[in-house]
Coordinates of N, CA and C in Angstrom, one line a residue:
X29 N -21.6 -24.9 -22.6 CA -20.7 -25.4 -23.6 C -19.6 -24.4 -23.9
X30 N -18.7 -24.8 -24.9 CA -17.9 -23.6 -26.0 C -18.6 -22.5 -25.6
X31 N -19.2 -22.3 -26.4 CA -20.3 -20.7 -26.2 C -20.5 -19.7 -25.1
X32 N -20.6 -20.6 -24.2 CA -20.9 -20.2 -22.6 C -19.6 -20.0 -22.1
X33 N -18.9 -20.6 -22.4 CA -17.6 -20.4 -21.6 C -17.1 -18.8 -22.4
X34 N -17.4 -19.1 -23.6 CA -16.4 -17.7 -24.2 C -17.2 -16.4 -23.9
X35 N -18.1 -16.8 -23.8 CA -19.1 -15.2 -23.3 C -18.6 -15.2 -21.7
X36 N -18.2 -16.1 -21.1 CA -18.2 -15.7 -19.5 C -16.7 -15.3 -19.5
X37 N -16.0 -15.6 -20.5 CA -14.5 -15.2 -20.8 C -14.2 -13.6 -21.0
X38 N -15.2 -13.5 -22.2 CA -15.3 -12.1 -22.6 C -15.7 -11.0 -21.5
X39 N -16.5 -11.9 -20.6 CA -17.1 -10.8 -19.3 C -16.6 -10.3 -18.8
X40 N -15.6 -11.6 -18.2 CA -14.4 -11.2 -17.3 C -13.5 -10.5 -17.5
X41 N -13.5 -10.4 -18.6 CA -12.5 -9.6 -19.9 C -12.4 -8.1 -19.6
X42 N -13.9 -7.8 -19.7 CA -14.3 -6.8 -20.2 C -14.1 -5.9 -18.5
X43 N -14.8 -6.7 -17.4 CA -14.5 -6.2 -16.2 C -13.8 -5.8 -15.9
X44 N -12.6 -6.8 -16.2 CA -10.9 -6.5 -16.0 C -10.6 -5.4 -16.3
X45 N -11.0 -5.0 -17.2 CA -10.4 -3.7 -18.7 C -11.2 -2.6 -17.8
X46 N -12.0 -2.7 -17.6 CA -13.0 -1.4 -17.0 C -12.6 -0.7 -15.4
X47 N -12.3 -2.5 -14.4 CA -11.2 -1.7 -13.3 C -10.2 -1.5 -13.5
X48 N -9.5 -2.0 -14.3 CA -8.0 -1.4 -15.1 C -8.4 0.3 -15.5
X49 N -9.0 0.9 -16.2 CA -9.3 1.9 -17.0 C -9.9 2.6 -15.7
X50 N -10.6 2.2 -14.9 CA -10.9 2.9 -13.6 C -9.6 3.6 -12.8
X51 N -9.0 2.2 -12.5 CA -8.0 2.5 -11.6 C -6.5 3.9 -12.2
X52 N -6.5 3.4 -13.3 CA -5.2 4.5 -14.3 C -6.0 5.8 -14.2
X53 N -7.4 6.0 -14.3 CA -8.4 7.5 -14.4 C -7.9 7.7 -12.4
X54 N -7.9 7.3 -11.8 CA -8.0 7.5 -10.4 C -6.7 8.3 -9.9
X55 N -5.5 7.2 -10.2 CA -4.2 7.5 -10.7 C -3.9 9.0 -11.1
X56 N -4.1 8.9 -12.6 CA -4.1 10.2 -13.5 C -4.6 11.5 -12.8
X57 N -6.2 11.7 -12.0 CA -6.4 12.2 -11.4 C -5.4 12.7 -10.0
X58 N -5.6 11.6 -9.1 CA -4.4 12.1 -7.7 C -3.6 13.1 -8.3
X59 N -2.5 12.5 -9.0 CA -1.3 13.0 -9.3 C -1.6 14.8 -10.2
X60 N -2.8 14.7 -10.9 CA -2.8 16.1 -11.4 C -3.5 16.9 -10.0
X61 N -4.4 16.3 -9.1 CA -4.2 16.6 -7.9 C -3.6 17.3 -7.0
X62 N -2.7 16.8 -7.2 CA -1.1 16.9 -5.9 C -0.4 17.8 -6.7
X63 N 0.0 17.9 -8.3 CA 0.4 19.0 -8.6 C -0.1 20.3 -8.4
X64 N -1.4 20.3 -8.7 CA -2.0 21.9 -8.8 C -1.6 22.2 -7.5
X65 N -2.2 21.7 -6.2 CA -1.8 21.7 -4.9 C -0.1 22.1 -4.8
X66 N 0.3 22.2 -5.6 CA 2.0 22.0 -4.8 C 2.2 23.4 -6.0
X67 N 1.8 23.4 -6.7 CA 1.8 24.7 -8.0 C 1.5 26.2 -7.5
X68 N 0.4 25.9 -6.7 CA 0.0 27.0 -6.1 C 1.0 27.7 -5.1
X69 N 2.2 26.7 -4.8 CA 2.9 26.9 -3.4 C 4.3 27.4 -4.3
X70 N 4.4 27.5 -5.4 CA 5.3 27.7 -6.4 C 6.1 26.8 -7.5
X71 N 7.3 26.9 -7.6 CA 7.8 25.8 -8.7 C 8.0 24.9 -8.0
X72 N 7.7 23.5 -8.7 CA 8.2 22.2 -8.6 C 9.3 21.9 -8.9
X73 N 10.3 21.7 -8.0 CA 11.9 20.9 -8.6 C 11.4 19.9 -9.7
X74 N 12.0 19.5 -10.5 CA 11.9 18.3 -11.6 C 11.9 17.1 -10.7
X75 N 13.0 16.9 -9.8 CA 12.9 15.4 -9.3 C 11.8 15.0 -8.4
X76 N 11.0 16.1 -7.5 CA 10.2 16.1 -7.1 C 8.7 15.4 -7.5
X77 N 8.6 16.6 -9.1 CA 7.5 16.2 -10.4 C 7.3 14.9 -10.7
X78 N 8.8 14.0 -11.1 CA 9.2 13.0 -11.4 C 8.9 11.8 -10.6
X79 N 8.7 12.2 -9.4 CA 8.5 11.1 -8.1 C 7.4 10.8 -7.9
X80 N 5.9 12.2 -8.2 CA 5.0 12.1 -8.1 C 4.2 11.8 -9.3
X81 N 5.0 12.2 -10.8 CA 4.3 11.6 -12.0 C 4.8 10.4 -12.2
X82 N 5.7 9.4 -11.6 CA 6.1 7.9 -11.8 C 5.1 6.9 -10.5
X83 N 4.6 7.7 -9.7 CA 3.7 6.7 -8.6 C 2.7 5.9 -9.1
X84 N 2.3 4.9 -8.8 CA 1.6 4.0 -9.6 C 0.4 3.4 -7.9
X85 N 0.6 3.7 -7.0 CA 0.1 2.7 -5.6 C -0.8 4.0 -5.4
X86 N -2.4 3.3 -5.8 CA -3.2 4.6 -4.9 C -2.9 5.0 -3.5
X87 N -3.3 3.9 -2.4 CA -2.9 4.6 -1.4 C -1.6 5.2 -1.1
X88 N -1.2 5.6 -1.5 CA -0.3 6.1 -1.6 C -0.7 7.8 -2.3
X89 N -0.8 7.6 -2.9 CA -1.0 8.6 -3.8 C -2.3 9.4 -3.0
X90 N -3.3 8.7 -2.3 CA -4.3 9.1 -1.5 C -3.9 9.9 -0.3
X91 N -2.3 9.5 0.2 CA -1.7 9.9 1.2 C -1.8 11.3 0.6
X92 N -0.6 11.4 -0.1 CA -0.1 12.4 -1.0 C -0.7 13.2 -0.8
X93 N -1.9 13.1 -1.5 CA -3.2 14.2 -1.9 C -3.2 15.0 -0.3
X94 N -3.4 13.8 0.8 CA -4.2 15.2 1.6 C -2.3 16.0 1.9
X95 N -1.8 15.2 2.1 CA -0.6 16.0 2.3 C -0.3 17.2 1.7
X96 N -0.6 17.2 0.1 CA -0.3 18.3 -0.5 C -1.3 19.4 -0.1
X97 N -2.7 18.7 0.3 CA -3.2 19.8 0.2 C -2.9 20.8 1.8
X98 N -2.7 19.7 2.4 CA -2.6 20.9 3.6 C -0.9 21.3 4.0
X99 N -0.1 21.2 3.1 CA 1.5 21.6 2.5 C 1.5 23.2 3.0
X100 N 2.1 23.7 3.8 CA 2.6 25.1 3.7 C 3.7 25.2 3.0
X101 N 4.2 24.4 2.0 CA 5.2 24.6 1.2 C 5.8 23.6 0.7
X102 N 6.2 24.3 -0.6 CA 6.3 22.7 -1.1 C 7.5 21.7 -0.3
X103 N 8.7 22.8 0.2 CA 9.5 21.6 1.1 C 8.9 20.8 2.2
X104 N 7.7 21.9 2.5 CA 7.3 20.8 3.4 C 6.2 19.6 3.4
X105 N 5.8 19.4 1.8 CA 5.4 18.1 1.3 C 6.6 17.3 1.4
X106 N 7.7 18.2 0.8 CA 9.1 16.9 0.7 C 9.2 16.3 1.6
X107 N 9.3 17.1 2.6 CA 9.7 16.4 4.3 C 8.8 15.2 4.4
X108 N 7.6 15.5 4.3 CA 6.4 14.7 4.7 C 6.4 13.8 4.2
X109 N 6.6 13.4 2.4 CA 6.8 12.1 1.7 C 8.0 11.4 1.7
X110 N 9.3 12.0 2.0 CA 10.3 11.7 2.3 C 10.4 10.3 3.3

């Protein structure tokens, strides 16, 4: 009935909100990721920062990662995500 439906509502609810809250931690993660990685190689240009703190597409961002990590420099992430 009523009842059942609103608890199978709330479940789904709750799921939703937990791969949501998963996926933004995954996100959040990469991207502090790819910085330290590009930090170590020296300063970040701002627009650079800006392109990689506005990404929102894991795979993408999963790209990123190995890219930054194996970066001899940070221009040559640029080239690479470019």
């Amino acid at each position: 009935g009523l009842l059942e439906g609103r608890k199978a509502g709330l479940l789904e609810g709750r799921k939703a909100g937990l791969l949501e809250g998963h996926e933004a931690g995954y996100i959040d993660n990469s991207i502090d990721f790819i910085l330290e990685a590009l930090e170590s190689l020296g300063n970040i240009p701002n627009v650079l920062k800006n392109k990689i703190t506005s990404e929102t597409d894991m795979s993408l961002l999963k790209i990123w990662m190995k890219k930054a990590a194996r970066a001899e420099s940070i221009e040559d992430f640029e080239k690479e995500i470019s």
